[in-house]
């Protein structure tokens, strides 16, 4: 009941904001009368996908999400034109519409491409260990088994020793079963910690139990001379210190922490974490949200380092909501753990 209430609140705010966007942008284009029909499609598709998913509801959901990004760019352009006193010029409006459409098309195509990022991280190991880091795959309405097969092919070509997933494997937008997740068929052990969207999907542990993916929330595993600590998602702010304190690990051995949120790195370093792997931010996913997300999470994407350790924040392997990436990439990260000089 609590989860359904949260969905209701989310849909209420989403619908209100979506209507405002439709009303302003379509009004600018002289088609405000279409605001209500266009607005209804998104919450309707969300509800249908959760209750009785089908190809029409999936198509409506995806089109509505892409339309949302188009509206954002139309509105952004409208504000610029209004400031410059060009908002009534027809040919300028046409250029704006075409530019917004091309930008969205680029974002959709860019989101479909998987970028491989290779990094070396020196830790106190005796032999090189190759980890592939995935995060925020968001398997659900937009991405499903076919996407996982493509990810698996990319991962297998990289020949990792292990695959590490830092949350939001499941999107929560529609029911997902173990047969879909089993499409992530890789030739290496897979360790996973939960993210916020996994908890939206209900009992995610039972869903992944038959897939070969090992959930290591609130536990530590030894792997080829590296300790891998997993801390699952928690609603409580700054929960990492208490959760990490409850784990049993050897402070003298290399310690890699899997934690969905790129927060509390300072405490993790003080506790002996050599490398923290996180996701959640999607690198902002698309403009202008990268600017807003960057304010919320100063460690937005990439590898950060200080004298006490490393933090790597993935831009995400999939996408949430609109399948659009502008200013970010859908990435598969290779982290080669190498001996220190």
C-alpha positions as YAML, in Angstrom:
chain: A
units: angstrom
residues:
- id: 1
  name: UNK
  ca: [0.00, 0.00, 0.00]
- id: 2
  name: UNK
  ca: [2.81, 2.39, 0.86]
- id: 3
  name: UNK
  ca: [4.50, 1.76, -2.50]
- id: 4
  name: UNK
  ca: [1.26, 2.39, -4.41]
- id: 5
  name: UNK
  ca: [0.72, 5.63, -2.47]
- id: 6
  name: UNK
  ca: [4.23, 6.74, -3.44]
- id: 7
  name: UNK
  ca: [3.44, 5.93, -7.08]
- id: 8
  name: UNK
  ca: [0.21, 7.95, -6.82]
- id: 9
  name: UNK
  ca: [2.04, 10.98, -5.42]
- id: 10
  name: UNK
  ca: [4.73, 10.66, -8.10]
- id: 11
  name: UNK
  ca: [2.12, 10.45, -10.88]
- id: 12
  name: UNK
  ca: [0.24, 13.43, -9.49]
- id: 13
  name: UNK
  ca: [3.28, 15.69, -9.58]
- id: 14
  name: UNK
  ca: [4.44, 14.24, -12.92]
- id: 15
  name: UNK
  ca: [1.04, 14.85, -14.53]
- id: 16
  name: UNK
  ca: [0.81, 18.40, -13.18]
- id: 17
  name: UNK
  ca: [4.28, 19.30, -14.42]
- id: 18
  name: UNK
  ca: [3.69, 17.52, -17.73]
- id: 19
  name: UNK
  ca: [0.47, 19.49, -18.28]
- id: 20
  name: UNK
  ca: [2.21, 22.79, -17.60]
- id: 21
  name: UNK
  ca: [4.95, 21.90, -20.09]
- id: 22
  name: UNK
  ca: [2.40, 20.84, -22.71]
- id: 23
  name: UNK
  ca: [0.28, 23.93, -22.18]
- id: 24
  name: UNK
  ca: [3.17, 26.39, -22.48]
- id: 25
  name: UNK
  ca: [5.02, 24.67, -25.33]
- id: 26
  name: UNK
  ca: [1.93, 23.82, -27.37]
- id: 27
  name: UNK
  ca: [0.56, 27.30, -26.72]
- id: 28
  name: UNK
  ca: [3.78, 28.70, -28.14]
- id: 29
  name: UNK
  ca: [3.20, 26.51, -31.23]
- id: 30
  name: UNK
  ca: [-0.46, 27.50, -31.48]
- id: 31
  name: UNK
  ca: [-1.84, 24.10, -30.44]
- id: 32
  name: UNK
  ca: [-2.74, 24.51, -26.75]
- id: 33
  name: UNK
  ca: [-6.00, 22.59, -27.34]
- id: 34
  name: UNK
  ca: [-3.88, 19.41, -27.53]
- id: 35
  name: UNK
  ca: [-2.44, 19.90, -24.04]
- id: 36
  name: UNK
  ca: [-4.91, 17.72, -22.15]
- id: 37
  name: UNK
  ca: [-4.89, 14.74, -24.61]
- id: 38
  name: UNK
  ca: [-1.10, 14.75, -24.71]
- id: 39
  name: UNK
  ca: [-0.89, 15.04, -20.94]
- id: 40
  name: UNK
  ca: [-3.22, 12.11, -20.24]
- id: 41
  name: UNK
  ca: [-1.15, 9.68, -22.29]
- id: 42
  name: UNK
  ca: [1.87, 9.64, -19.97]
- id: 43
  name: UNK
  ca: [0.23, 8.78, -16.61]
- id: 44
  name: UNK
  ca: [-2.12, 6.37, -18.37]
- id: 45
  name: UNK
  ca: [0.79, 4.48, -19.94]
- id: 46
  name: UNK
  ca: [2.64, 4.42, -16.59]
- id: 47
  name: UNK
  ca: [-0.36, 2.88, -14.82]
- id: 48
  name: UNK
  ca: [-0.98, 0.34, -17.59]
- id: 49
  name: UNK
  ca: [2.66, -0.71, -17.68]
- id: 50
  name: UNK
  ca: [2.60, -1.43, -13.96]
- id: 51
  name: UNK
  ca: [-0.73, -3.27, -14.03]
- id: 52
  name: UNK
  ca: [-1.11, -4.89, -17.46]
- id: 53
  name: UNK
  ca: [1.88, -4.16, -19.69]
- id: 54
  name: UNK
  ca: [1.44, -4.51, -23.44]
- id: 55
  name: UNK
  ca: [3.08, -3.24, -26.59]
- id: 56
  name: UNK
  ca: [0.63, -0.27, -26.94]
- id: 57
  name: UNK
  ca: [1.27, 0.88, -23.36]
- id: 58
  name: UNK
  ca: [5.02, 0.43, -23.84]
- id: 59
  name: UNK
  ca: [5.00, 2.41, -27.08]
- id: 60
  name: UNK
  ca: [2.89, 5.16, -25.52]
- id: 61
  name: UNK
  ca: [5.20, 5.34, -22.51]
- id: 62
  name: UNK
  ca: [8.35, 5.65, -24.63]
- id: 63
  name: UNK
  ca: [6.84, 8.19, -27.03]
- id: 64
  name: UNK
  ca: [5.48, 10.26, -24.13]
- id: 65
  name: UNK
  ca: [8.88, 10.28, -22.40]
- id: 66
  name: UNK
  ca: [10.63, 11.39, -25.59]
- id: 67
  name: UNK
  ca: [7.94, 14.01, -26.12]
- id: 68
  name: UNK
  ca: [8.68, 15.28, -22.60]
- id: 69
  name: UNK
  ca: [12.28, 16.04, -23.56]
- id: 70
  name: UNK
  ca: [11.12, 17.73, -26.77]
- id: 71
  name: UNK
  ca: [8.82, 19.95, -24.69]
- id: 72
  name: UNK
  ca: [11.67, 20.87, -22.35]
- id: 73
  name: UNK
  ca: [13.80, 22.05, -25.27]
- id: 74
  name: UNK
  ca: [10.90, 23.90, -26.87]
- id: 75
  name: UNK
  ca: [10.23, 25.66, -23.57]
- id: 76
  name: UNK
  ca: [13.92, 26.48, -23.12]
- id: 77
  name: UNK
  ca: [14.07, 27.93, -26.61]
- id: 78
  name: UNK
  ca: [10.85, 29.85, -26.02]
- id: 79
  name: UNK
  ca: [12.34, 31.54, -22.95]
- id: 80
  name: UNK
  ca: [15.43, 32.52, -24.93]
- id: 81
  name: UNK
  ca: [13.33, 33.91, -27.81]
- id: 82
  name: UNK
  ca: [11.10, 35.81, -25.39]
- id: 83
  name: UNK
  ca: [14.11, 37.44, -23.76]
- id: 84
  name: UNK
  ca: [15.45, 38.36, -27.21]
- id: 85
  name: UNK
  ca: [11.97, 39.57, -28.33]
- id: 86
  name: UNK
  ca: [11.85, 37.03, -31.18]
- id: 87
  name: UNK
  ca: [8.96, 34.94, -29.80]
- id: 88
  name: UNK
  ca: [6.44, 36.11, -32.43]
- id: 89
  name: UNK
  ca: [8.59, 35.51, -35.51]
- id: 90
  name: UNK
  ca: [7.30, 32.48, -37.44]
- id: 91
  name: UNK
  ca: [10.54, 31.40, -39.13]
- id: 92
  name: UNK
  ca: [12.37, 31.58, -35.81]
- id: 93
  name: UNK
  ca: [9.75, 29.27, -34.28]
- id: 94
  name: UNK
  ca: [10.26, 26.81, -37.13]
- id: 95
  name: UNK
  ca: [14.02, 26.78, -36.57]
- id: 96
  name: UNK
  ca: [13.43, 26.20, -32.87]
- id: 97
  name: UNK
  ca: [11.11, 23.24, -33.49]
- id: 98
  name: UNK
  ca: [13.48, 21.61, -35.98]
- id: 99
  name: UNK
  ca: [16.48, 22.18, -33.71]
- id: 100
  name: UNK
  ca: [14.67, 20.67, -30.70]
- id: 101
  name: UNK
  ca: [13.60, 17.66, -32.77]
- id: 102
  name: UNK
  ca: [17.13, 17.05, -34.08]
- id: 103
  name: UNK
  ca: [18.55, 17.37, -30.58]
- id: 104
  name: UNK
  ca: [16.09, 14.78, -29.25]
- id: 105
  name: UNK
  ca: [16.84, 12.39, -32.13]
- id: 106
  name: UNK
  ca: [20.54, 12.70, -31.37]
- id: 107
  name: UNK
  ca: [19.83, 12.05, -27.68]
- id: 108
  name: UNK
  ca: [17.85, 8.87, -28.44]
- id: 109
  name: UNK
  ca: [20.57, 7.50, -30.73]
- id: 110
  name: UNK
  ca: [23.30, 8.45, -28.28]
- id: 111
  name: UNK
  ca: [21.50, 6.66, -25.44]
- id: 112
  name: UNK
  ca: [21.44, 3.44, -27.48]
- id: 113
  name: UNK
  ca: [25.23, 3.34, -27.85]
- id: 114
  name: UNK
  ca: [27.30, 1.64, -25.17]
- id: 115
  name: UNK
  ca: [30.57, 3.42, -24.43]
- id: 116
  name: UNK
  ca: [33.38, 1.41, -22.87]
- id: 117
  name: UNK
  ca: [35.52, 3.36, -20.43]
- id: 118
  name: UNK
  ca: [38.79, 1.72, -19.29]
- id: 119
  name: UNK
  ca: [40.57, 2.87, -16.12]
- id: 120
  name: UNK
  ca: [43.49, 1.63, -14.03]
- id: 121
  name: UNK
  ca: [43.28, 1.83, -10.26]
- id: 122
  name: UNK
  ca: [46.42, 0.99, -8.21]
- id: 123
  name: UNK
  ca: [45.61, -0.86, -4.99]
- id: 124
  name: UNK
  ca: [47.48, -3.21, -2.69]
- id: 125
  name: UNK
  ca: [47.00, -6.35, -4.80]
- id: 126
  name: UNK
  ca: [49.66, -8.80, -5.94]
- id: 127
  name: UNK
  ca: [48.09, -9.48, -9.35]
- id: 128
  name: UNK
  ca: [45.92, -7.50, -11.76]
- id: 129
  name: UNK
  ca: [42.16, -7.97, -11.29]
- id: 130
  name: UNK
  ca: [39.70, -6.79, -13.94]
- id: 131
  name: UNK
  ca: [36.27, -5.62, -12.81]
- id: 132
  name: UNK
  ca: [33.52, -4.48, -15.14]
- id: 133
  name: UNK
  ca: [31.26, -1.96, -13.44]
- id: 134
  name: UNK
  ca: [27.63, -1.65, -14.52]
- id: 135
  name: UNK
  ca: [25.06, 0.60, -12.92]
- id: 136
  name: UNK
  ca: [21.52, 1.86, -13.49]
- id: 137
  name: UNK
  ca: [20.52, -0.60, -16.22]
- id: 138
  name: UNK
  ca: [16.85, 0.13, -15.43]
- id: 139
  name: UNK
  ca: [15.37, -3.03, -16.89]
- id: 140
  name: UNK
  ca: [11.65, -2.51, -17.34]
- id: 141
  name: UNK
  ca: [9.50, -0.72, -19.89]
- id: 142
  name: UNK
  ca: [12.18, 0.89, -22.05]
- id: 143
  name: UNK
  ca: [14.97, -1.69, -21.79]
- id: 144
  name: UNK
  ca: [14.50, -5.42, -21.47]
- id: 145
  name: UNK
  ca: [16.08, -8.74, -22.45]
- id: 146
  name: UNK
  ca: [17.46, -7.56, -25.79]
- id: 147
  name: UNK
  ca: [19.36, -4.75, -24.11]
- id: 148
  name: UNK
  ca: [20.77, -7.15, -21.51]
- id: 149
  name: UNK
  ca: [21.99, -9.48, -24.27]
- id: 150
  name: UNK
  ca: [23.81, -6.57, -25.90]
- id: 151
  name: UNK
  ca: [25.36, -5.59, -22.58]
- id: 152
  name: UNK
  ca: [26.40, -9.20, -21.98]
- id: 153
  name: UNK
  ca: [28.15, -9.39, -25.36]
- id: 154
  name: UNK
  ca: [30.06, -6.19, -24.61]
- id: 155
  name: UNK
  ca: [31.03, -7.43, -21.14]
- id: 156
  name: UNK
  ca: [32.20, -10.83, -22.37]
- id: 157
  name: UNK
  ca: [34.43, -9.19, -24.98]
- id: 158
  name: UNK
  ca: [36.17, -7.35, -22.13]
- id: 159
  name: UNK
  ca: [36.97, -10.64, -20.33]
- id: 160
  name: UNK
  ca: [36.43, -9.44, -16.74]
- id: 161
  name: UNK
  ca: [37.25, -11.43, -13.63]
- id: 162
  name: UNK
  ca: [33.98, -10.22, -12.09]
- id: 163
  name: UNK
  ca: [31.06, -7.91, -12.86]
- id: 164
  name: UNK
  ca: [29.96, -5.37, -10.23]
- id: 165
  name: UNK
  ca: [26.48, -3.79, -10.41]
- id: 166
  name: UNK
  ca: [25.80, -0.78, -8.21]
- id: 167
  name: UNK
  ca: [22.02, -0.67, -8.13]
- id: 168
  name: UNK
  ca: [18.94, 0.09, -10.21]
- id: 169
  name: UNK
  ca: [19.19, -3.13, -12.16]
- id: 170
  name: UNK
  ca: [15.37, -3.15, -12.19]
- id: 171
  name: UNK
  ca: [13.51, 0.00, -13.16]
- id: 172
  name: UNK
  ca: [10.21, -0.60, -11.35]
- id: 173
  name: UNK
  ca: [8.19, 0.73, -14.30]
- id: 174
  name: UNK
  ca: [6.74, -2.73, -15.07]
- id: 175
  name: UNK
  ca: [6.97, -6.26, -13.63]
- id: 176
  name: UNK
  ca: [10.28, -7.98, -14.43]
- id: 177
  name: UNK
  ca: [10.97, -11.66, -13.81]
- id: 178
  name: UNK
  ca: [14.14, -13.72, -13.54]
- id: 179
  name: UNK
  ca: [13.87, -14.97, -17.13]
- id: 180
  name: UNK
  ca: [14.51, -11.44, -18.39]
- id: 181
  name: UNK
  ca: [17.39, -10.75, -15.99]
- id: 182
  name: UNK
  ca: [18.96, -14.09, -16.96]
- id: 183
  name: UNK
  ca: [19.71, -12.54, -20.35]
- id: 184
  name: UNK
  ca: [22.69, -10.90, -18.63]
- id: 185
  name: UNK
  ca: [24.65, -14.06, -19.38]
- id: 186
  name: UNK
  ca: [28.30, -13.22, -18.69]
- id: 187
  name: UNK
  ca: [31.34, -15.45, -18.26]
- id: 188
  name: UNK
  ca: [32.19, -14.15, -14.80]
- id: 189
  name: UNK
  ca: [30.63, -13.94, -11.33]
- id: 190
  name: UNK
  ca: [28.22, -11.01, -10.90]
- id: 191
  name: UNK
  ca: [27.93, -9.09, -7.60]
- id: 192
  name: UNK
  ca: [25.05, -6.69, -7.10]
- id: 193
  name: UNK
  ca: [23.85, -4.14, -4.53]
- id: 194
  name: UNK
  ca: [20.41, -2.59, -4.58]
- id: 195
  name: UNK
  ca: [19.46, 0.92, -5.62]
- id: 196
  name: UNK
  ca: [16.31, 2.92, -5.03]
- id: 197
  name: UNK
  ca: [14.53, 1.62, -8.14]
- id: 198
  name: UNK
  ca: [15.16, -2.00, -7.17]
- id: 199
  name: UNK
  ca: [13.18, -1.38, -4.00]
- id: 200
  name: UNK
  ca: [10.31, 0.06, -6.09]
- id: 201
  name: UNK
  ca: [10.10, -3.33, -7.83]
- id: 202
  name: UNK
  ca: [9.14, -5.10, -4.60]
- id: 203
  name: UNK
  ca: [10.94, -8.29, -3.59]
- id: 204
  name: UNK
  ca: [13.88, -7.84, -5.94]
- id: 205
  name: UNK
  ca: [15.94, -10.48, -4.12]
- id: 206
  name: UNK
  ca: [13.54, -13.24, -5.10]
- id: 207
  name: UNK
  ca: [13.50, -11.93, -8.68]
- id: 208
  name: UNK
  ca: [17.28, -12.25, -9.05]
- id: 209
  name: UNK
  ca: [17.64, -15.44, -7.00]
- id: 210
  name: UNK
  ca: [17.54, -17.71, -10.08]
- id: 211
  name: UNK
  ca: [19.69, -15.55, -12.34]
- id: 212
  name: UNK
  ca: [23.21, -16.24, -11.07]
- id: 213
  name: UNK
  ca: [23.47, -12.63, -9.89]
- id: 214
  name: UNK
  ca: [24.60, -12.50, -6.27]
- id: 215
  name: UNK
  ca: [23.13, -9.77, -4.07]
- id: 216
  name: UNK
  ca: [25.70, -8.68, -1.47]
- id: 217
  name: UNK
  ca: [23.70, -6.01, 0.38]
- id: 218
  name: UNK
  ca: [25.21, -5.53, 3.84]
- id: 219
  name: UNK
  ca: [27.91, -8.17, 3.36]
- id: 220
  name: UNK
  ca: [31.56, -8.63, 2.36]
- id: 221
  name: UNK
  ca: [33.00, -11.20, -0.05]
- id: 222
  name: UNK
  ca: [36.60, -12.11, -0.76]
- id: 223
  name: UNK
  ca: [37.57, -12.18, -4.43]
- id: 224
  name: UNK
  ca: [41.09, -12.73, -5.72]
- id: 225
  name: UNK
  ca: [42.78, -10.77, -2.98]
- id: 226
  name: UNK
  ca: [40.17, -8.00, -2.95]
- id: 227
  name: UNK
  ca: [37.42, -7.52, -0.37]
- id: 228
  name: UNK
  ca: [34.14, -6.46, -2.01]
- id: 229
  name: UNK
  ca: [31.76, -4.80, 0.44]
- id: 230
  name: UNK
  ca: [28.14, -4.25, -0.50]
- id: 231
  name: UNK
  ca: [25.83, -1.66, 1.05]
- id: 232
  name: UNK
  ca: [22.25, -1.73, -0.21]
- id: 233
  name: UNK
  ca: [20.01, 1.27, -0.73]
- id: 234
  name: UNK
  ca: [18.51, 2.96, 2.31]
- id: 235
  name: UNK
  ca: [15.91, 5.74, 2.48]
- id: 236
  name: UNK
  ca: [17.71, 7.28, 5.45]
- id: 237
  name: UNK
  ca: [20.06, 10.15, 4.64]
- id: 238
  name: UNK
  ca: [23.74, 9.55, 5.37]
- id: 239
  name: UNK
  ca: [23.06, 5.91, 6.25]
- id: 240
  name: UNK
  ca: [26.40, 4.69, 4.89]
- id: 241
  name: UNK
  ca: [28.45, 5.25, 8.07]
- id: 242
  name: UNK
  ca: [26.23, 3.03, 10.25]
- id: 243
  name: UNK
  ca: [25.84, 0.36, 7.57]
- id: 244
  name: UNK
  ca: [29.56, 0.27, 6.89]
- id: 245
  name: UNK
  ca: [30.38, 0.07, 10.60]
- id: 246
  name: UNK
  ca: [28.30, -3.11, 10.81]
- id: 247
  name: UNK
  ca: [30.42, -4.91, 8.20]
- id: 248
  name: UNK
  ca: [33.33, -7.17, 9.12]
- id: 249
  name: UNK
  ca: [36.40, -6.73, 6.93]
- id: 250
  name: UNK
  ca: [40.19, -6.69, 7.21]
- id: 251
  name: UNK
  ca: [41.50, -3.09, 7.16]
- id: 252
  name: UNK
  ca: [44.87, -4.36, 5.96]
- id: 253
  name: UNK
  ca: [43.46, -5.81, 2.71]
- id: 254
  name: UNK
  ca: [42.22, -3.87, -0.35]
- id: 255
  name: UNK
  ca: [38.56, -2.94, 0.08]
- id: 256
  name: UNK
  ca: [36.16, -2.08, -2.75]
- id: 257
  name: UNK
  ca: [32.76, -0.70, -1.74]
- id: 258
  name: UNK
  ca: [29.64, -1.04, -3.89]
- id: 259
  name: UNK
  ca: [27.15, 1.68, -2.93]
- id: 260
  name: UNK
  ca: [24.44, 3.06, -5.22]
- id: 261
  name: UNK
  ca: [24.65, 6.66, -4.06]
- id: 262
  name: UNK
  ca: [27.88, 8.65, -4.63]
- id: 263
  name: UNK
  ca: [27.76, 10.12, -1.13]
- id: 264
  name: UNK
  ca: [29.66, 9.87, 2.16]
- id: 265
  name: UNK
  ca: [32.93, 9.13, 0.36]
- id: 266
  name: UNK
  ca: [34.83, 10.98, 3.06]
- id: 267
  name: UNK
  ca: [33.56, 8.60, 5.71]
- id: 268
  name: UNK
  ca: [34.18, 5.57, 3.50]
- id: 269
  name: UNK
  ca: [37.82, 6.59, 3.10]
- id: 270
  name: UNK
  ca: [38.19, 7.06, 6.85]
- id: 271
  name: UNK
  ca: [36.75, 3.58, 7.41]
- id: 272
  name: UNK
  ca: [39.35, 2.01, 5.10]
- id: 273
  name: UNK
  ca: [37.56, 1.87, 1.73]
- id: 274
  name: UNK
  ca: [40.15, 2.04, -1.04]
- id: 275
  name: UNK
  ca: [37.71, 2.29, -3.94]
- id: 276
  name: UNK
  ca: [34.02, 3.21, -3.84]
- id: 277
  name: UNK
  ca: [31.89, 2.38, -6.87]
- id: 278
  name: UNK
  ca: [28.60, 4.22, -7.25]
- id: 279
  name: UNK
  ca: [25.99, 5.29, -9.80]
- id: 280
  name: UNK
  ca: [22.58, 6.93, -9.46]
- id: 281
  name: UNK
  ca: [23.42, 10.27, -11.10]
- id: 282
  name: UNK
  ca: [23.33, 9.06, -14.75]
- id: 283
  name: UNK
  ca: [25.84, 11.85, -15.33]
- id: 284
  name: UNK
  ca: [22.78, 14.13, -15.39]
- id: 285
  name: UNK
  ca: [21.55, 12.10, -18.42]
- id: 286
  name: UNK
  ca: [20.60, 15.14, -20.52]
- id: 287
  name: UNK
  ca: [20.82, 18.92, -20.47]
- id: 288
  name: UNK
  ca: [19.79, 20.90, -18.48]
- id: 289
  name: UNK
  ca: [19.35, 18.25, -15.75]
- id: 290
  name: UNK
  ca: [23.08, 17.61, -15.58]
- id: 291
  name: UNK
  ca: [23.39, 21.09, -14.05]
- id: 292
  name: UNK
  ca: [20.72, 20.36, -11.43]
- id: 293
  name: UNK
  ca: [22.04, 16.88, -10.61]
- id: 294
  name: UNK
  ca: [25.54, 18.32, -10.32]
- id: 295
  name: UNK
  ca: [24.29, 20.64, -7.58]
- id: 296
  name: UNK
  ca: [22.80, 17.70, -5.69]
- id: 297
  name: UNK
  ca: [25.75, 15.35, -6.23]
- id: 298
  name: UNK
  ca: [29.12, 17.12, -6.57]
- id: 299
  name: UNK
  ca: [30.69, 13.81, -7.61]
- id: 300
  name: UNK
  ca: [28.64, 13.56, -10.81]
- id: 301
  name: UNK
  ca: [30.62, 11.12, -12.96]
- id: 302
  name: UNK
  ca: [34.07, 9.70, -13.53]
- id: 303
  name: UNK
  ca: [37.04, 8.83, -11.33]
- id: 304
  name: UNK
  ca: [37.90, 10.94, -8.29]
- id: 305
  name: UNK
  ca: [41.05, 10.48, -6.25]
- id: 306
  name: UNK
  ca: [42.72, 11.77, -3.12]
- id: 307
  name: UNK
  ca: [45.53, 10.51, -0.92]
- id: 308
  name: UNK
  ca: [43.21, 8.07, 0.91]
- id: 309
  name: UNK
  ca: [41.39, 6.38, -1.95]
- id: 310
  name: UNK
  ca: [39.28, 6.47, -5.10]
- id: 311
  name: UNK
  ca: [35.65, 7.06, -6.02]
- id: 312
  name: UNK
  ca: [34.24, 6.07, -9.40]
- id: 313
  name: UNK
  ca: [30.75, 7.28, -10.34]
- id: 314
  name: UNK
  ca: [29.20, 5.59, -13.37]
- id: 315
  name: UNK
  ca: [27.04, 7.59, -15.77]
- id: 316
  name: UNK
  ca: [24.83, 4.51, -15.94]
- id: 317
  name: UNK
  ca: [24.50, 1.70, -18.46]
- id: 318
  name: UNK
  ca: [20.81, 2.34, -19.15]
- id: 319
  name: UNK
  ca: [18.53, 5.32, -18.74]
- id: 320
  name: UNK
  ca: [15.61, 6.28, -16.52]
- id: 321
  name: UNK
  ca: [12.47, 7.87, -17.91]
- id: 322
  name: UNK
  ca: [13.26, 9.39, -21.31]
- id: 323
  name: UNK
  ca: [15.64, 7.13, -23.30]
- id: 324
  name: UNK
  ca: [17.70, 10.21, -24.12]
- id: 325
  name: UNK
  ca: [21.32, 11.14, -23.39]
- id: 326
  name: UNK
  ca: [22.73, 14.55, -24.23]
- id: 327
  name: UNK
  ca: [25.98, 15.39, -22.49]
- id: 328
  name: UNK
  ca: [26.36, 11.90, -21.03]
- id: 329
  name: UNK
  ca: [26.89, 8.33, -22.22]
- id: 330
  name: UNK
  ca: [25.50, 4.87, -21.54]
- id: 331
  name: UNK
  ca: [28.68, 3.34, -20.25]
- id: 332
  name: UNK
  ca: [30.31, 0.05, -19.39]
- id: 333
  name: UNK
  ca: [33.28, 0.78, -17.16]
- id: 334
  name: UNK
  ca: [36.38, -1.42, -16.97]
- id: 335
  name: UNK
  ca: [38.34, -1.00, -13.74]
- id: 336
  name: UNK
  ca: [41.70, -2.74, -13.87]
- id: 337
  name: UNK
  ca: [42.93, -3.09, -10.28]
- id: 338
  name: UNK
  ca: [46.71, -3.14, -10.55]
- id: 339
  name: UNK
  ca: [49.52, -3.48, -7.97]
- id: 340
  name: UNK
  ca: [50.84, -0.22, -6.57]
- id: 341
  name: UNK
  ca: [54.33, 0.81, -7.70]
...
